Coordinates of C-alpha atoms and ligand atoms in Angstrom, one line a residue:
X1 CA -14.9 27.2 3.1
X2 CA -16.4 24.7 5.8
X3 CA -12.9 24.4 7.6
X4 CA -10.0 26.4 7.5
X5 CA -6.3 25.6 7.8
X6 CA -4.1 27.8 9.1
X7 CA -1.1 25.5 9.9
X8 CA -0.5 22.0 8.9
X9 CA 1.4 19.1 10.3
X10 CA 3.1 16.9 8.4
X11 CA 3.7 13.4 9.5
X12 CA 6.2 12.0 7.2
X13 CA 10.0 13.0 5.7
X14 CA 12.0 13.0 2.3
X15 CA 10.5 14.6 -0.7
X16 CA 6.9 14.1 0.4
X17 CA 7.1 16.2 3.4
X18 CA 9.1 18.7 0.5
X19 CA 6.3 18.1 -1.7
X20 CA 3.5 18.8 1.0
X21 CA 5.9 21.9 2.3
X22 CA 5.9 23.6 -1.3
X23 CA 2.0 22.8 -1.5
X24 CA 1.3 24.4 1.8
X25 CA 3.7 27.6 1.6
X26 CA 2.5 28.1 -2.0
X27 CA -1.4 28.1 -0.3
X28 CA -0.3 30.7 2.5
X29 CA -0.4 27.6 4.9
X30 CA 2.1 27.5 7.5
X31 CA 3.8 24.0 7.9
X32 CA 4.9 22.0 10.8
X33 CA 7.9 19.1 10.1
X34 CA 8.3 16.0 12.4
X35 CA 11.3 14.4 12.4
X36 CA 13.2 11.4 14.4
X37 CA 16.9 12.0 15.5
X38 CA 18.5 10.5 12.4
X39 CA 16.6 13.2 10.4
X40 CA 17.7 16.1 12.1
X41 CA 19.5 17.4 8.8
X42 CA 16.6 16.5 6.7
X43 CA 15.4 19.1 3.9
X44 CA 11.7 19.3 5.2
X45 CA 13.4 20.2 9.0
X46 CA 14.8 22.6 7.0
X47 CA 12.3 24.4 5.4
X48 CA 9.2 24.2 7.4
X49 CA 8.0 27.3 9.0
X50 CA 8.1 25.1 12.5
X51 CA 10.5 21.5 12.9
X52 CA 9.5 19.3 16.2
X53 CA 11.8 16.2 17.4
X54 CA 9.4 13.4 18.1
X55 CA 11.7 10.1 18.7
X56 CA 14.6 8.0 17.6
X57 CA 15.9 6.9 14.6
X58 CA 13.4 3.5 14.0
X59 CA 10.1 4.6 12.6
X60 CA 8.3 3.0 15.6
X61 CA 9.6 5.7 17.9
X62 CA 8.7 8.5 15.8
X63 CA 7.1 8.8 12.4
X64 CA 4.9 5.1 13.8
X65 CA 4.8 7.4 17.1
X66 CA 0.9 8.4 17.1
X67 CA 1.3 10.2 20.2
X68 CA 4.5 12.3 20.0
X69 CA 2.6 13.0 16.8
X70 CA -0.6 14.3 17.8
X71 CA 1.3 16.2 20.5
X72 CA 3.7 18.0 18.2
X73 CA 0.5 18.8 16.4
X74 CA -1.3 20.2 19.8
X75 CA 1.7 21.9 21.0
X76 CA 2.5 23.9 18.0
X77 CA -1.0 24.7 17.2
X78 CA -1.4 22.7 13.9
X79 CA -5.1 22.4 12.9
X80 CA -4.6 19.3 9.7
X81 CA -2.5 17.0 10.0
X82 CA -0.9 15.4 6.4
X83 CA 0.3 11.7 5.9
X84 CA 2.0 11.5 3.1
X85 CA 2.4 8.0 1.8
X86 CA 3.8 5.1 3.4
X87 CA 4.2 4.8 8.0
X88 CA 0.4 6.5 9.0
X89 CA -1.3 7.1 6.0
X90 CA -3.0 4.0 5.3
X91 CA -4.0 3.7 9.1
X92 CA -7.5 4.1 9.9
X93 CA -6.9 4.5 13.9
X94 CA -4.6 7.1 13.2
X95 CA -7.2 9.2 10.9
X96 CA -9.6 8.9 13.4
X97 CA -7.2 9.9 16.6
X98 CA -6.5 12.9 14.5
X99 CA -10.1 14.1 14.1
X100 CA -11.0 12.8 17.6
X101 CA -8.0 15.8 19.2
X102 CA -10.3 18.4 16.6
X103 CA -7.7 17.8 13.8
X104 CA -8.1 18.3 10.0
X105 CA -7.0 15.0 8.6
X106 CA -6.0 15.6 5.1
X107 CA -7.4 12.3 3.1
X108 CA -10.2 9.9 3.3
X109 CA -12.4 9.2 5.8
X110 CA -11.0 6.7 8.2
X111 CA -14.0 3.7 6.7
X112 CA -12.2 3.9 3.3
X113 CA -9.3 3.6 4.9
X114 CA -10.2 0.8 6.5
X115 CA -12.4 -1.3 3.8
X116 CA -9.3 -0.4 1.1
X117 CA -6.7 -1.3 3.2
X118 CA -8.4 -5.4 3.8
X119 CA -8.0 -6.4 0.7
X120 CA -10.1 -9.0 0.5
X121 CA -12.9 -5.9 1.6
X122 CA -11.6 -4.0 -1.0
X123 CA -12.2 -6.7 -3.4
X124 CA -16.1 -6.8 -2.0
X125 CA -16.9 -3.6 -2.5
X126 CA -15.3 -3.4 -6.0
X127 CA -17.9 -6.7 -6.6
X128 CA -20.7 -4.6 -5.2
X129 CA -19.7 -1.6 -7.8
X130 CA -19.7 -4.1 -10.9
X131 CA -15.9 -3.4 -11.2
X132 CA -14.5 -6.9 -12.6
X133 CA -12.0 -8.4 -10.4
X134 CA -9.2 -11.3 -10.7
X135 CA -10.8 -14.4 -10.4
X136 CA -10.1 -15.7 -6.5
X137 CA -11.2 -16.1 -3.1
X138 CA -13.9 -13.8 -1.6
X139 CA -12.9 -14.4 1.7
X140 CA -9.2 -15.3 3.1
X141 CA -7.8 -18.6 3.2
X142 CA -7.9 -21.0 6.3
X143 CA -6.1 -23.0 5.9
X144 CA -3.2 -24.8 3.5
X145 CA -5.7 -27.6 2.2
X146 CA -8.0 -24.8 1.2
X147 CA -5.6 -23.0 -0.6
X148 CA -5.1 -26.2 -2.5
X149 CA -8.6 -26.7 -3.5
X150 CA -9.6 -23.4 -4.8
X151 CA -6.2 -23.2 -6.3
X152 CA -7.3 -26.0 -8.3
X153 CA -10.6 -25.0 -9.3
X154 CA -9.4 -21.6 -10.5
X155 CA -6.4 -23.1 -12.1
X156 CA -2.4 -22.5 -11.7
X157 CA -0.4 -20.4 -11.4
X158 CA -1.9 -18.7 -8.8
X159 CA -1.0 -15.7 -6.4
X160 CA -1.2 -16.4 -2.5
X161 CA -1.4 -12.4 -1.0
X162 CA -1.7 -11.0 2.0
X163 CA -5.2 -9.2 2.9
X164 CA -3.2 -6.2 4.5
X165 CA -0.8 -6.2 2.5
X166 CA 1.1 -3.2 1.1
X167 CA 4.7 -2.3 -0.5
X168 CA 5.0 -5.9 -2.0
X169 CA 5.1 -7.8 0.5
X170 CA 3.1 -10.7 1.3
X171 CA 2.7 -12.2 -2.0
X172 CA 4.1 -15.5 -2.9
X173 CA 3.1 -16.9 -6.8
X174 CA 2.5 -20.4 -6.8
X175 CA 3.0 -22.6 -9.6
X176 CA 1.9 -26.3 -8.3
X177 CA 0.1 -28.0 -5.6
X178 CA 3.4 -29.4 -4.5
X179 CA 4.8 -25.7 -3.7
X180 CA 1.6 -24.6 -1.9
X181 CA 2.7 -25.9 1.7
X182 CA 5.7 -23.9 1.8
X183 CA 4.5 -20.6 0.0
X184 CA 2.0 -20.4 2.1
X185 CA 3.6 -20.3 4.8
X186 CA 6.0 -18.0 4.0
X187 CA 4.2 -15.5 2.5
X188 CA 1.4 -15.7 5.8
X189 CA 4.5 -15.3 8.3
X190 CA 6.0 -12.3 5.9
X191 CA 2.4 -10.9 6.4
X192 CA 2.2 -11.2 10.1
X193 CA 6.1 -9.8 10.5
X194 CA 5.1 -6.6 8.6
X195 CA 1.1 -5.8 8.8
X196 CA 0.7 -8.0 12.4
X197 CA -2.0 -9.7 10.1
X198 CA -1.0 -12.9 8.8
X199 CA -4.5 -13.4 6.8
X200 CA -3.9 -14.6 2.8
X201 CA -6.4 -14.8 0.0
X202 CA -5.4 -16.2 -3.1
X203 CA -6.1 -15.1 -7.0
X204 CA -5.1 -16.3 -10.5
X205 CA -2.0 -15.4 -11.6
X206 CA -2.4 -13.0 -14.1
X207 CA 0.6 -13.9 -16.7
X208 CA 2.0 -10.9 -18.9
X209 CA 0.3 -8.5 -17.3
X210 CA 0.2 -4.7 -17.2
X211 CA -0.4 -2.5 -14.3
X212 CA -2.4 0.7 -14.9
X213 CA -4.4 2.4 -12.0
X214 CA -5.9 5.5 -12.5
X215 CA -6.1 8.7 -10.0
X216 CA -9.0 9.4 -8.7
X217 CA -10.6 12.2 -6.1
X218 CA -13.8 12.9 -4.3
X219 CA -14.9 16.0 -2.5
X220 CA -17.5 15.8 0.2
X221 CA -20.9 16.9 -2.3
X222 CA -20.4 13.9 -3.7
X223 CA -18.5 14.8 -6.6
X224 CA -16.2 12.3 -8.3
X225 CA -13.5 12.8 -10.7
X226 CA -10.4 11.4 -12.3
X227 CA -7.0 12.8 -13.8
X228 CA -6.5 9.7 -16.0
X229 CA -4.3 6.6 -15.5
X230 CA -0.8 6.0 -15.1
X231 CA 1.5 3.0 -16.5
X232 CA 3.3 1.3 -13.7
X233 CA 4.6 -2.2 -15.0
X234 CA 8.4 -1.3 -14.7
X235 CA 8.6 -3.2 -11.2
X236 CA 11.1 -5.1 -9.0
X237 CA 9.9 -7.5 -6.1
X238 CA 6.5 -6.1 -7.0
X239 CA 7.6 -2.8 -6.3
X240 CA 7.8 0.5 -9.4
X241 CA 10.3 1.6 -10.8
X242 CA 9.6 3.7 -13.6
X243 CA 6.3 5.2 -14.2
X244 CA 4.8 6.7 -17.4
X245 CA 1.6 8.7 -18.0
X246 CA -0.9 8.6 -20.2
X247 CA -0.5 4.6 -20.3
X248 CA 1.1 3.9 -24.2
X249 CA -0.6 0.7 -24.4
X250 CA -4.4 2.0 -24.3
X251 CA -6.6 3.6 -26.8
X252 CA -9.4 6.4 -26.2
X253 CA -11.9 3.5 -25.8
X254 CA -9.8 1.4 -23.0
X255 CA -9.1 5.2 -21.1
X256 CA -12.7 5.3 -20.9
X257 CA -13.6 2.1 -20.1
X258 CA -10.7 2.3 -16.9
X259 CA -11.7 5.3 -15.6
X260 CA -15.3 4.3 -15.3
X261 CA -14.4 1.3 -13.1
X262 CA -12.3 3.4 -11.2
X263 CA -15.1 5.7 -11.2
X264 CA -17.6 3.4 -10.1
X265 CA -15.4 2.3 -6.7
X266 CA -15.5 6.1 -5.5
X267 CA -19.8 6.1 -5.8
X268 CA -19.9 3.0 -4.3
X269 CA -18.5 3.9 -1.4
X270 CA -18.2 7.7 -1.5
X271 CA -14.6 8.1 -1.3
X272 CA -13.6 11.7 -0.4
X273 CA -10.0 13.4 -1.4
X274 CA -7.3 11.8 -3.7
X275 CA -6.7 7.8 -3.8
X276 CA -5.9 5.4 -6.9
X277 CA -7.5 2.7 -8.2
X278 CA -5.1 -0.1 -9.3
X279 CA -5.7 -2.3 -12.2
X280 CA -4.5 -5.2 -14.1
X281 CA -4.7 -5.3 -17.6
X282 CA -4.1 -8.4 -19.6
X283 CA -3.4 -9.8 -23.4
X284 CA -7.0 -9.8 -24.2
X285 CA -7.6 -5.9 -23.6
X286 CA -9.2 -7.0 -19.9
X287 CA -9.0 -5.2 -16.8
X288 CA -8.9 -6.5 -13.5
X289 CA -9.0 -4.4 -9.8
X290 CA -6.2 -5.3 -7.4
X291 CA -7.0 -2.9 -5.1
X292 CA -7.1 0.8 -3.8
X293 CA -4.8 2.8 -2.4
X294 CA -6.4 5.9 0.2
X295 CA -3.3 8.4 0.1
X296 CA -1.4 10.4 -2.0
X297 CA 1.0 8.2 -4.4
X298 CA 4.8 8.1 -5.2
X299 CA 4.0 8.5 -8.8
X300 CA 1.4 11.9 -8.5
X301 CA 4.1 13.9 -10.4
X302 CA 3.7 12.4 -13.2
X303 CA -0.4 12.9 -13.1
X304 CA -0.1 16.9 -12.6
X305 CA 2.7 17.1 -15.3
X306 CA -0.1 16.3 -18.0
X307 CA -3.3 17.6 -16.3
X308 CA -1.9 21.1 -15.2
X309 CA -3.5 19.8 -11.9
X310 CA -1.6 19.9 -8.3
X311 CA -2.5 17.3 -6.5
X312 CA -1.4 18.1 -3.1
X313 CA -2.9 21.3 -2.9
X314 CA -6.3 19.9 -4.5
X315 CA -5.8 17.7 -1.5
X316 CA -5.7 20.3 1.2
X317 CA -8.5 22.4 -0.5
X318 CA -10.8 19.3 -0.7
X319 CA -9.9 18.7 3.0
X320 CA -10.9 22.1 4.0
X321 CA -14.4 21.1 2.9
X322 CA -14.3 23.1 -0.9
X323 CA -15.5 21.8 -4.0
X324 CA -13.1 20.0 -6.8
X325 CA -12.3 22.4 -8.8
X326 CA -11.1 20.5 -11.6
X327 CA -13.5 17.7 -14.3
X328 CA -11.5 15.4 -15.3
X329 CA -13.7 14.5 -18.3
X330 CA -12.9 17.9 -19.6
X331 CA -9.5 18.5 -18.8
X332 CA -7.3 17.4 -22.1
X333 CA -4.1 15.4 -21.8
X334 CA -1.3 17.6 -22.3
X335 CA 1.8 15.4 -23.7
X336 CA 3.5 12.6 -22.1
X337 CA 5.4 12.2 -18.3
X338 CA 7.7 9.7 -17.4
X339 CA 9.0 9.4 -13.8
X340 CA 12.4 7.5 -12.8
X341 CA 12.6 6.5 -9.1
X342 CA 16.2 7.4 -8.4
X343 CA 16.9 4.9 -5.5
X344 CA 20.5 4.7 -3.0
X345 CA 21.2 1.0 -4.2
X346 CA 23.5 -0.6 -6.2
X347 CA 22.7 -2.3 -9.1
X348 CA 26.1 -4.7 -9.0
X349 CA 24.9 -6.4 -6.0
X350 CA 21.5 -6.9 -6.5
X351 CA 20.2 -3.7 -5.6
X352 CA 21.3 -4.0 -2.0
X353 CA 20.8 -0.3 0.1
X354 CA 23.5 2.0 -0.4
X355 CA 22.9 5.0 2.6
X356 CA 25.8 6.7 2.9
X357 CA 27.0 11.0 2.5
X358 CA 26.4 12.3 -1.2
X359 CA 29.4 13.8 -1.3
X360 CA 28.7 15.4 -5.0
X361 CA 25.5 16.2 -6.4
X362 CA 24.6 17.9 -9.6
X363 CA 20.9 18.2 -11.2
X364 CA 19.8 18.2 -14.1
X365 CA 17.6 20.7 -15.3
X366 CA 15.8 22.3 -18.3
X367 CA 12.7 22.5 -20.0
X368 CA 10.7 20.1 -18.8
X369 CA 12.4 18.4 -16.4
X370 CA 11.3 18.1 -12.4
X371 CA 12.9 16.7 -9.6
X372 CA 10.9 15.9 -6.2
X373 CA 13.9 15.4 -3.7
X374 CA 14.8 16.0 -0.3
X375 CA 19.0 15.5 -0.6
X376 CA 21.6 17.8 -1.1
X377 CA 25.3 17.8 -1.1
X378 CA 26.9 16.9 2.2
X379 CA 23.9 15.0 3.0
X380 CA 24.1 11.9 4.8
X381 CA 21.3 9.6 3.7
X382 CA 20.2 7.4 6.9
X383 CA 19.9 3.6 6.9
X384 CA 16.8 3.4 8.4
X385 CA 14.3 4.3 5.9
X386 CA 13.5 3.6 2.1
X387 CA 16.2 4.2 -0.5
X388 CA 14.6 6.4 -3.0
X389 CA 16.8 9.1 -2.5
X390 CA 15.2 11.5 -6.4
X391 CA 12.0 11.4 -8.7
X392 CA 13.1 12.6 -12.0
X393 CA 10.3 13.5 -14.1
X394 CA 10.6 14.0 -17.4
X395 CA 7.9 15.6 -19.6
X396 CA 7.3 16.2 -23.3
X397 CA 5.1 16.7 -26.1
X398 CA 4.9 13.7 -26.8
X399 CA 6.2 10.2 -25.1
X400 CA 9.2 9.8 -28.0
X401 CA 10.0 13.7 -26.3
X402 CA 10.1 12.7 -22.7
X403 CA 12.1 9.6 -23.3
X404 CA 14.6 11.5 -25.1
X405 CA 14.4 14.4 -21.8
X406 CA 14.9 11.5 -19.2
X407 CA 18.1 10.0 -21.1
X408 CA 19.4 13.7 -21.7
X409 CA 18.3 14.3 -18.1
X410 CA 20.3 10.8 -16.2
X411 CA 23.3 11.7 -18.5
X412 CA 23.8 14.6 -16.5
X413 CA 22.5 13.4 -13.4
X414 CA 25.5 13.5 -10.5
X415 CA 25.5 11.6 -7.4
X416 CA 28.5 10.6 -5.8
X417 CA 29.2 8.9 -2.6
X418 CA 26.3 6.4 -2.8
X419 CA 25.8 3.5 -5.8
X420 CA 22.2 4.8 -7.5
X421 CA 20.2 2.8 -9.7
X422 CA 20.7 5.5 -12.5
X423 CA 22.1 2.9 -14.8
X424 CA 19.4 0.8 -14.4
X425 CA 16.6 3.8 -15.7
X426 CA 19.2 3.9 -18.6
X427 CA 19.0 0.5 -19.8
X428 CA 14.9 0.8 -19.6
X429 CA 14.7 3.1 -21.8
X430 CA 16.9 2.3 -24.3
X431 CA 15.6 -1.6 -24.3
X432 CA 13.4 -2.1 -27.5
X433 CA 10.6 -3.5 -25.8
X434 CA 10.1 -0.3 -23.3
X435 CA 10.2 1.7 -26.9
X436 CA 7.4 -0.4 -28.5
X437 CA 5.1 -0.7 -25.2
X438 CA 5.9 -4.2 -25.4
X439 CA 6.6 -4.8 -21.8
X440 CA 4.9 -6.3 -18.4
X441 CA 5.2 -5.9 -15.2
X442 CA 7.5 -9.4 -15.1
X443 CA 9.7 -7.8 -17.6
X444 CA 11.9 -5.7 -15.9
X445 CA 13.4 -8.3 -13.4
X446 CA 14.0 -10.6 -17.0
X447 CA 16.2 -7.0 -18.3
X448 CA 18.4 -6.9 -15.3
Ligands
ADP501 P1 3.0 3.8 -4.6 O1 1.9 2.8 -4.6 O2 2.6 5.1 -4.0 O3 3.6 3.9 -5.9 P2 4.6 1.8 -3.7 O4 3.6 0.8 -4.1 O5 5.9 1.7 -4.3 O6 4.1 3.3 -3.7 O7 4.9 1.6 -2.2 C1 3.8 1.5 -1.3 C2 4.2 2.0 0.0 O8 5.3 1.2 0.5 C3 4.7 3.4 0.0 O9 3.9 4.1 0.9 C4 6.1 3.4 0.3 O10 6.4 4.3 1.3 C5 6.4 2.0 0.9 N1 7.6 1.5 0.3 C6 8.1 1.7 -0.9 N2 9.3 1.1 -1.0 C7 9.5 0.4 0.1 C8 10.5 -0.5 0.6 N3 11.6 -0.8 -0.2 N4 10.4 -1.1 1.8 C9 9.3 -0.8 2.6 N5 8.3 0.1 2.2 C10 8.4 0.6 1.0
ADP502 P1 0.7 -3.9 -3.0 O1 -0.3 -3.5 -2.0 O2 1.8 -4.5 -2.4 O3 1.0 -2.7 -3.9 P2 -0.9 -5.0 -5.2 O4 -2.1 -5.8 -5.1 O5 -1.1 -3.6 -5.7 O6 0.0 -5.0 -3.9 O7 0.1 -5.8 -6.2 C1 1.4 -5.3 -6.5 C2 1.9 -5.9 -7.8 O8 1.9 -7.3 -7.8 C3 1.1 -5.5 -9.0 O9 1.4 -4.3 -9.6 C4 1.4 -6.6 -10.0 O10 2.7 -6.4 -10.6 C5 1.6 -7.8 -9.0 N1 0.3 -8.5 -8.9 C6 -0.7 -8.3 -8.0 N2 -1.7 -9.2 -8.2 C7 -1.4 -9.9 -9.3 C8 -2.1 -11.0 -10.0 N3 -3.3 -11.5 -9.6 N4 -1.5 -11.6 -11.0 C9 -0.2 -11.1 -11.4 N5 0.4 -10.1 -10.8 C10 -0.1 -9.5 -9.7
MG503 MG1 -0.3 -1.8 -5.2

């Protein structure tokens, strides 16, 4: 072991700091939780061996807060320092103030970060690998003329997005030259409110799409591997939903042919610990990269429900400088996992936030069901953050099995207090088209 950790920081809240505590504890790691003042009854604050205060309630005064961060970590004598997903983990400056203070920083190196969080960068080095991308611009837009030009040379619709985008946002479709003017503005000013980057490049709007990415890991030998693909078309506003893995809509052959691409990226660039490559895949059986994402994901769960294979502790391992110890080529795909994103919302009003105190809560349980949360009864979910409040995973032998779990599983599901989106998971998978594998990632918003 190059490295090892003793006691790790974690820079995040909800269920991933949960997650990464169960990881840690489960590795004889001791764990340190960060949290803002709206989070002081937070599970994670809870159940971390150490809990540090590090700002108010908005993210930019504490989990945005690089240096309260790096001082919890000094202060309480953390050596790695975990990201989750979402605020720092896609933030090359922060990976590299982390290992500049000594710091283990438990993902990629801060250049991944950095070429697969441009996306237009991204996009290059993908080119370079000989990973086929959505036809588009190479380098971002000037200006609203030029969007106009290459938009007709490729062809509408097309897909004005932001190079630094992330979460959705950003992206504006376009169907005519007469809507480009005002698109692109508003999707560059979204851009610049939310990444301080207001840089567009523009692709072909892939119609009927799917979206399948596939998880990937490197270890610092230069080993690469894969845990297969996941099935993410179930969106809203660009964003998932409901997740499924394997993908129902590819054969032995098209698995293959995915993972290789996704494969390839890593070489190229020599990725090290967990990321996933994202992918279009169209009516004709082709796939297109959209881009990388350098963390952990939302949707893991699903992944180590039919590989056997944690992901989180493979994460810490591989950042203590060990070897993978897992081949994805050899490791068999055990049944079918489905994971529902149980979000504080309500469906009757267009999915608007609903924070607010659960006042009852009861979950289900049984054979093959999982639940990666961080409420519990009494708890008071804050306004300021995002609204997933539950991942239920569901998984069986088979994906007929693990549909059947999930509906079995959000009948019994009790959250009261707050509106959930619960009814919404419920009328996925009863819809014909989710049962055939007949559906894209513009079908759910048609369903609702
Ligand atoms: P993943 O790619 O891991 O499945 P998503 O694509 O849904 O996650 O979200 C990407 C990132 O955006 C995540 O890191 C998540 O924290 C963040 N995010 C998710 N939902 C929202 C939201 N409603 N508003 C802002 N950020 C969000
Ligand atoms: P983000 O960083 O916000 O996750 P992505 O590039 O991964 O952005 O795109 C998010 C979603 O937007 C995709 O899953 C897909 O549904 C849709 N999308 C992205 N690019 C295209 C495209 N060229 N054509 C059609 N849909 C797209
Ligand atoms: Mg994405």
């Amino acid at each position: 072991m190059a490295r090892e950790i003793k006691r790790l920081l974690i820079a995040n809240r909800g269920e991933i700091a949960v997650r990464i505590i169960y990881a840690a504890r489960e590795l004889g790691i001791e764990t340190v939780a960060v949290y803002s003042e709206a989070d002081a009854d937070s599970l994670h604050v809870q159940l971390a061996d150490y809990a540090v205060c590090i700002g108010g309630a908005s993210p930019q005064e504490s989990y945005l807060n690089i240096p309260n961060i790096i001082a919890a970590a000094e202060a309480w004598g953390a050596d790695a320092i975990h990201p989750g997903y979402g605020f720092l983990a896609e933030n090359p400056t922060f990976a590299k103030i982390v290992e500049s203070h000594g710091l283990v920083f438990v993902g990629p190196k801060p250049e991944h970060i950095e070429i697969m969080g441009d996306k237009v960068e991204a996009k290059k080095a993908a080119k370079r690998a000989g990973v086929p991308l959505v036809p588009g611009t190479e380098e971002p837009i000037e200006s609203v003329e030029e969007a106009k030009r290459v938009a007709a040379e490729i062809g509408y619709p097309v897909l004005l997005k932001a190079a630094a985008g992330g979460g959705g946002r950003g992206m504006r479709v376009v169907e005519s030259e007469a809507e480009m003017e005002s698109r692109f503005l508003a999707a560059s000013s979204e851009a610049e409110a939310a990444f301080g980057d207001g840089r567009l490049y523009l692709e072909k709007f892939i119609m009927k799409p799917k979206h399948i990415e596939v998880q990937v890991f490197g270890d610092e030998y230069g080993n690469a591997t894969h845990l297969y693909e996941r099935e993410c078309s179930l969106q809203r506003r660009h964003q998932k939903v409901l997740e499924e893995a394997p993908s129902p809509s590819i054969d032995e052959d098209k698995r293959r042919e995915v993972v290789d691409y996704a494969l390839r990226l890593v070489r190229e660039i020599g990725y090290l610990n967990a990321g996933t490559v994202e992918f279009l895949y169209d009516e004709n059986g082709s796939f297109y990269f959209i881009e990388m994402n350098t963390r952990v994901q939302v949707e893991h769960p699903i992944t180590e429900m039919i590989t056997g294979v944690d992901i989180i502790k493979s994460q810490i391992l591989v950042a203590m400088g060990e070897r993978l110890n897992f081949n994805g080529d050899e490791l068999p795909i055990n049944g079918h996992a489905i994971e529902a994103r149980i979000n504080a919302e309500d469906p009757e009003n267009n999915f608007a936030p609903s924070p607010g105190r659960i006042t009852l809560l009861h979950k289900p349980g049984g054979f093959g069901i999982r639940i990666d949360s961080h409420v519990y009864q009494g708890y008071t979910i804050p306004p300021y953050y995002d609204s997933m409040v539950a991942k239920l995973v569901a998984w069986g032998k088979d994906r007929d099995e693990a549909i059947r779990r999930m509906l079995r599983a959000l009948d019994e599901f009790v959250l009261e207090g707050i509106r959930t989106n619960i009814p919404l998971h419920r009328r996925i998978l009863t819809r014909k088209e989710f049962l055939n594998g007949r559906f894209y990632t513009n079908s759910l918003e048609r369903w609702v």
